Short mmCIF file of C-alpha atoms and ligand atoms in Angstrom, two decimals:
data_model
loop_
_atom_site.label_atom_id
_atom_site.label_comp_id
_atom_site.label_asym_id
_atom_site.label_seq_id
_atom_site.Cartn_x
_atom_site.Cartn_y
_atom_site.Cartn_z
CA UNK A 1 105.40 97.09 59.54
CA UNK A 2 103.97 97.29 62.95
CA UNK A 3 106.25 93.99 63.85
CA UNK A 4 109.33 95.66 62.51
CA UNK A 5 108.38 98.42 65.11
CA UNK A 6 108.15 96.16 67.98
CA UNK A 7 111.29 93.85 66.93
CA UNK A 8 112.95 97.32 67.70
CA UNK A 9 111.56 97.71 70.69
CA UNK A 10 112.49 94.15 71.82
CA UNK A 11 115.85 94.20 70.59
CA UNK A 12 115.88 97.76 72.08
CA UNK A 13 117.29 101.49 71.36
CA UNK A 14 118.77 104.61 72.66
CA UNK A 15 117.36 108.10 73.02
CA UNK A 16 119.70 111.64 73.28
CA UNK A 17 117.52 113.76 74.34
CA UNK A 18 114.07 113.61 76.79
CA UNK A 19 112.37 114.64 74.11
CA UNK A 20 113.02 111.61 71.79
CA UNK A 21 111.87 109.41 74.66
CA UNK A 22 108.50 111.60 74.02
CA UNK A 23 108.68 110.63 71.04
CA UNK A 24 109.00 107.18 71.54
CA UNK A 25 106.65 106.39 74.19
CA UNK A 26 104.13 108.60 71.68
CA UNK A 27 105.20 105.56 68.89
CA UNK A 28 104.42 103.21 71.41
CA UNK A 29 100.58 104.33 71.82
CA UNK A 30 100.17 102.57 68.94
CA UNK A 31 101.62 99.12 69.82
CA UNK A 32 100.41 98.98 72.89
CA UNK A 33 97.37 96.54 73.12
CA UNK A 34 94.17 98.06 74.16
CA UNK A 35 93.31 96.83 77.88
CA UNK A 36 97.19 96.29 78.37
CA UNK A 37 99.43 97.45 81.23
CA UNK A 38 102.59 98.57 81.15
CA UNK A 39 104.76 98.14 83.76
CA UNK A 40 107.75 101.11 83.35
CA UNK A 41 111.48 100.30 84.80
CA UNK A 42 114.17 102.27 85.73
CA UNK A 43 115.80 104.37 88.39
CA UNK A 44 115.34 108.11 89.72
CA UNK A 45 114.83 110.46 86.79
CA UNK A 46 115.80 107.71 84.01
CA UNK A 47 112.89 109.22 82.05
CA UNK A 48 109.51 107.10 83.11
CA UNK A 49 107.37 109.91 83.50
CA UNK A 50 109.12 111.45 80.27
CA UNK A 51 107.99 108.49 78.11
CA UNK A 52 104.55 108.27 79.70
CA UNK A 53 103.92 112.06 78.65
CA UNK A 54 104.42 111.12 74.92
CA UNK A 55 102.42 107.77 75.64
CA UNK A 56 99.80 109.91 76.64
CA UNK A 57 99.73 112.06 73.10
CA UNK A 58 99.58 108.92 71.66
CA UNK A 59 96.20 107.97 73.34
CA UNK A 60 94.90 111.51 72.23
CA UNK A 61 95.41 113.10 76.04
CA UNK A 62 95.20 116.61 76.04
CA UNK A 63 96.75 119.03 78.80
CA UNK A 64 99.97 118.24 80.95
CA UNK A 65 101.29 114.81 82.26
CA UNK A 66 103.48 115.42 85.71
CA UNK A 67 104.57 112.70 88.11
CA UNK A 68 101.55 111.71 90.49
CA UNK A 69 104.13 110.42 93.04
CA UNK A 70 102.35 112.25 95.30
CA UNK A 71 98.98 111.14 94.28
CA UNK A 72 99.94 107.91 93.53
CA UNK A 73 97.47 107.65 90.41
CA UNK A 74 96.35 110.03 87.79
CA UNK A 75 93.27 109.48 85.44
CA UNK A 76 93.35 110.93 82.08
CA UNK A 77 90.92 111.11 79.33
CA UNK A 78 92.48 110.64 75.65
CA UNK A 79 90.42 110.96 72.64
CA UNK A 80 91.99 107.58 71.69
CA UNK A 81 92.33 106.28 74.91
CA UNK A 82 92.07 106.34 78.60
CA UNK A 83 95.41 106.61 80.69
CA UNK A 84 95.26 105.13 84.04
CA UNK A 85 98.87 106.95 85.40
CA UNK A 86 100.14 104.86 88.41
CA UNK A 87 103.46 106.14 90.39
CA UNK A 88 104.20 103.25 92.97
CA UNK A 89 107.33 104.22 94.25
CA UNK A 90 105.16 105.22 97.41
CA UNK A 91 103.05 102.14 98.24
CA UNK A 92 103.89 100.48 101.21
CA UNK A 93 103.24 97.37 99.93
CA UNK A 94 102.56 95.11 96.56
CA UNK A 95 98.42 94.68 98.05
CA UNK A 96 97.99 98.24 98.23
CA UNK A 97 97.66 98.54 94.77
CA UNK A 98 94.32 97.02 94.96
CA UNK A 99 92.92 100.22 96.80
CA UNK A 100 93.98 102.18 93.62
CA UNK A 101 90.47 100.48 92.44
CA UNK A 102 92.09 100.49 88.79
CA UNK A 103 89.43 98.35 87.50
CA UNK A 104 86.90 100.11 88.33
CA UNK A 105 88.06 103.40 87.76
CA UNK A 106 88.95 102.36 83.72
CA UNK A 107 86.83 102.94 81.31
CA UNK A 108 87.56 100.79 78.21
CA UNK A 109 89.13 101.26 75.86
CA UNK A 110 92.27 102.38 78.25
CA UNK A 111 95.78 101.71 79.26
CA UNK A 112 97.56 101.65 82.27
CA UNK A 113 101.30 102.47 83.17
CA UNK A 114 102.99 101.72 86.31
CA UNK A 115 106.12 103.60 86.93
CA UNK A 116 107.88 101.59 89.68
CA UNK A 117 106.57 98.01 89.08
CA UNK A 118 108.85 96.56 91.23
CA UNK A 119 106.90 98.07 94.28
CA UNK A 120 103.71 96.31 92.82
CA UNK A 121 105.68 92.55 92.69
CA UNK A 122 103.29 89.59 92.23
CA UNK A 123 100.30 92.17 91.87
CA UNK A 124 101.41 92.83 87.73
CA UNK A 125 97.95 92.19 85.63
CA UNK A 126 98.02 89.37 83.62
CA UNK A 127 99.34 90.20 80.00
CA UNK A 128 101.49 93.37 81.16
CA UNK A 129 103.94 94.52 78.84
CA UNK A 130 107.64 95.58 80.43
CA UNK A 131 109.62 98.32 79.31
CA UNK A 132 113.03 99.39 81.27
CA UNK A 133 114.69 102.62 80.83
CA UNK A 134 118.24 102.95 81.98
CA UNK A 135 120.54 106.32 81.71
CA UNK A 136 123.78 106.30 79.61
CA UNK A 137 126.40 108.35 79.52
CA UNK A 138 125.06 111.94 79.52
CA UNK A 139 121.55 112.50 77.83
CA UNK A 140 121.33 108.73 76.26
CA UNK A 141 119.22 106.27 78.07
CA UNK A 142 118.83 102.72 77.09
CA UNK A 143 114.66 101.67 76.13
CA UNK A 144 113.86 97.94 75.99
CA UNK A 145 111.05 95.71 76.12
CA UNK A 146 111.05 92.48 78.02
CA UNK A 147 110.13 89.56 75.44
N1 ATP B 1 117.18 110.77 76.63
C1 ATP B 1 116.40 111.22 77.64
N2 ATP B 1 115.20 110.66 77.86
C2 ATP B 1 114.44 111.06 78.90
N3 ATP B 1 114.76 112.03 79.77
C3 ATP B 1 115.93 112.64 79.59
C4 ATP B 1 116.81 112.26 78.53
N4 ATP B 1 117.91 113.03 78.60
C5 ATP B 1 117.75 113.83 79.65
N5 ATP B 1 116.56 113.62 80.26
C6 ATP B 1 116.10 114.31 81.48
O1 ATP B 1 115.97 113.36 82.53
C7 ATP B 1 114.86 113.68 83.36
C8 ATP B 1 113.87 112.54 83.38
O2 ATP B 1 112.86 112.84 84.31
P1 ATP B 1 111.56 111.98 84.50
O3 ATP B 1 110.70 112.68 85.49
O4 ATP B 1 110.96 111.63 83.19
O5 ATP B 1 112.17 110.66 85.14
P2 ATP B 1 111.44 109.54 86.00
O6 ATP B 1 112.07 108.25 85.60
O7 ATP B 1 109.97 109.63 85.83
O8 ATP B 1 111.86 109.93 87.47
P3 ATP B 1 111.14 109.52 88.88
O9 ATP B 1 111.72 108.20 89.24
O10 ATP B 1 111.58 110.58 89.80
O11 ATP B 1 109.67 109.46 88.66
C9 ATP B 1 114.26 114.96 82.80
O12 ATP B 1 114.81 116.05 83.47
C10 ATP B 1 114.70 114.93 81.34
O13 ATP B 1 114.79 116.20 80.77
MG1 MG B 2 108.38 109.74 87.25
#
């Protein structure tokens, strides 16, 4: 049941609307491992922080999700889980994301998501999970998870 889930995932899907990508990232709560990063594709407005707002329902997080591009990280309490909310697309550099202090800042049982991982390159935690949204023709964008 849960494996049919993630085949779907894997094989990937398309949303209409932003708030099916809520939707879906609030599915994915529950398939992401606990401890497990995920690092979150895709170009300007594709729908990262979108997904990560459902995500964050999933992990029982009351109270709004925005982007912290300006603030770089976010912390959010869920009943379920912690959210550790990174936005790289500011870092300077792949090492600066050690000054985030994410591991000392989570407190188990958590998750974290990195919108931009690209800016983080050969600093992804062991184990991360990759998803990669990409916009479609009007409202549809494209969710997949690398294998
Ligand atoms: N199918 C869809 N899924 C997600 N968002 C959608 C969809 N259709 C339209 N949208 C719109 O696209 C925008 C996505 O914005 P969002 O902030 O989530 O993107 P982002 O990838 O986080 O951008 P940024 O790179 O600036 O952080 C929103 O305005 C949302 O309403
Ligand atoms: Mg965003």
């Amino acid at each position: 049941m849960e494996d049919d889930r993630l085949s779907r995932w894997r094989r990937g899907f398309t949303t209409r609307s932003a708030a099916e990508t809520e939707r879906a990232g609030e599915e994915l709560a529950g398939l992401l491992p606990e401890g497990a990063t995920l690092l979150l594709g895709g170009d300007l407005g594709a729908g990262k922080t979108t997904l990560v707002r459902g995500l964050a329902r999933g992990l029982g997080v009351e109270g709004d999700i925005t982007s912290p591009t300006f603030a770089l990280l976010a912390v959010h309490r869920g009943s379920r889980r912690q959210l550790l909310h990174v936005d790289a697309y500011r870092l300077a550099k792949p090492a600066d994301l050690d000054g985030l202090l994410l591991d000392e800042l989570a407190r188990p049982p958590s998750n974290t998501v990195i919108e931009w991982p690209e800016r983080v390159a050969g600093r992804e935690p062991p184990g991360a999970w990759r998803l990669t949204i990409a916009a479609g023709t009007g409202d549809e964008r494209r969710l997949q998870l690398a294998p």
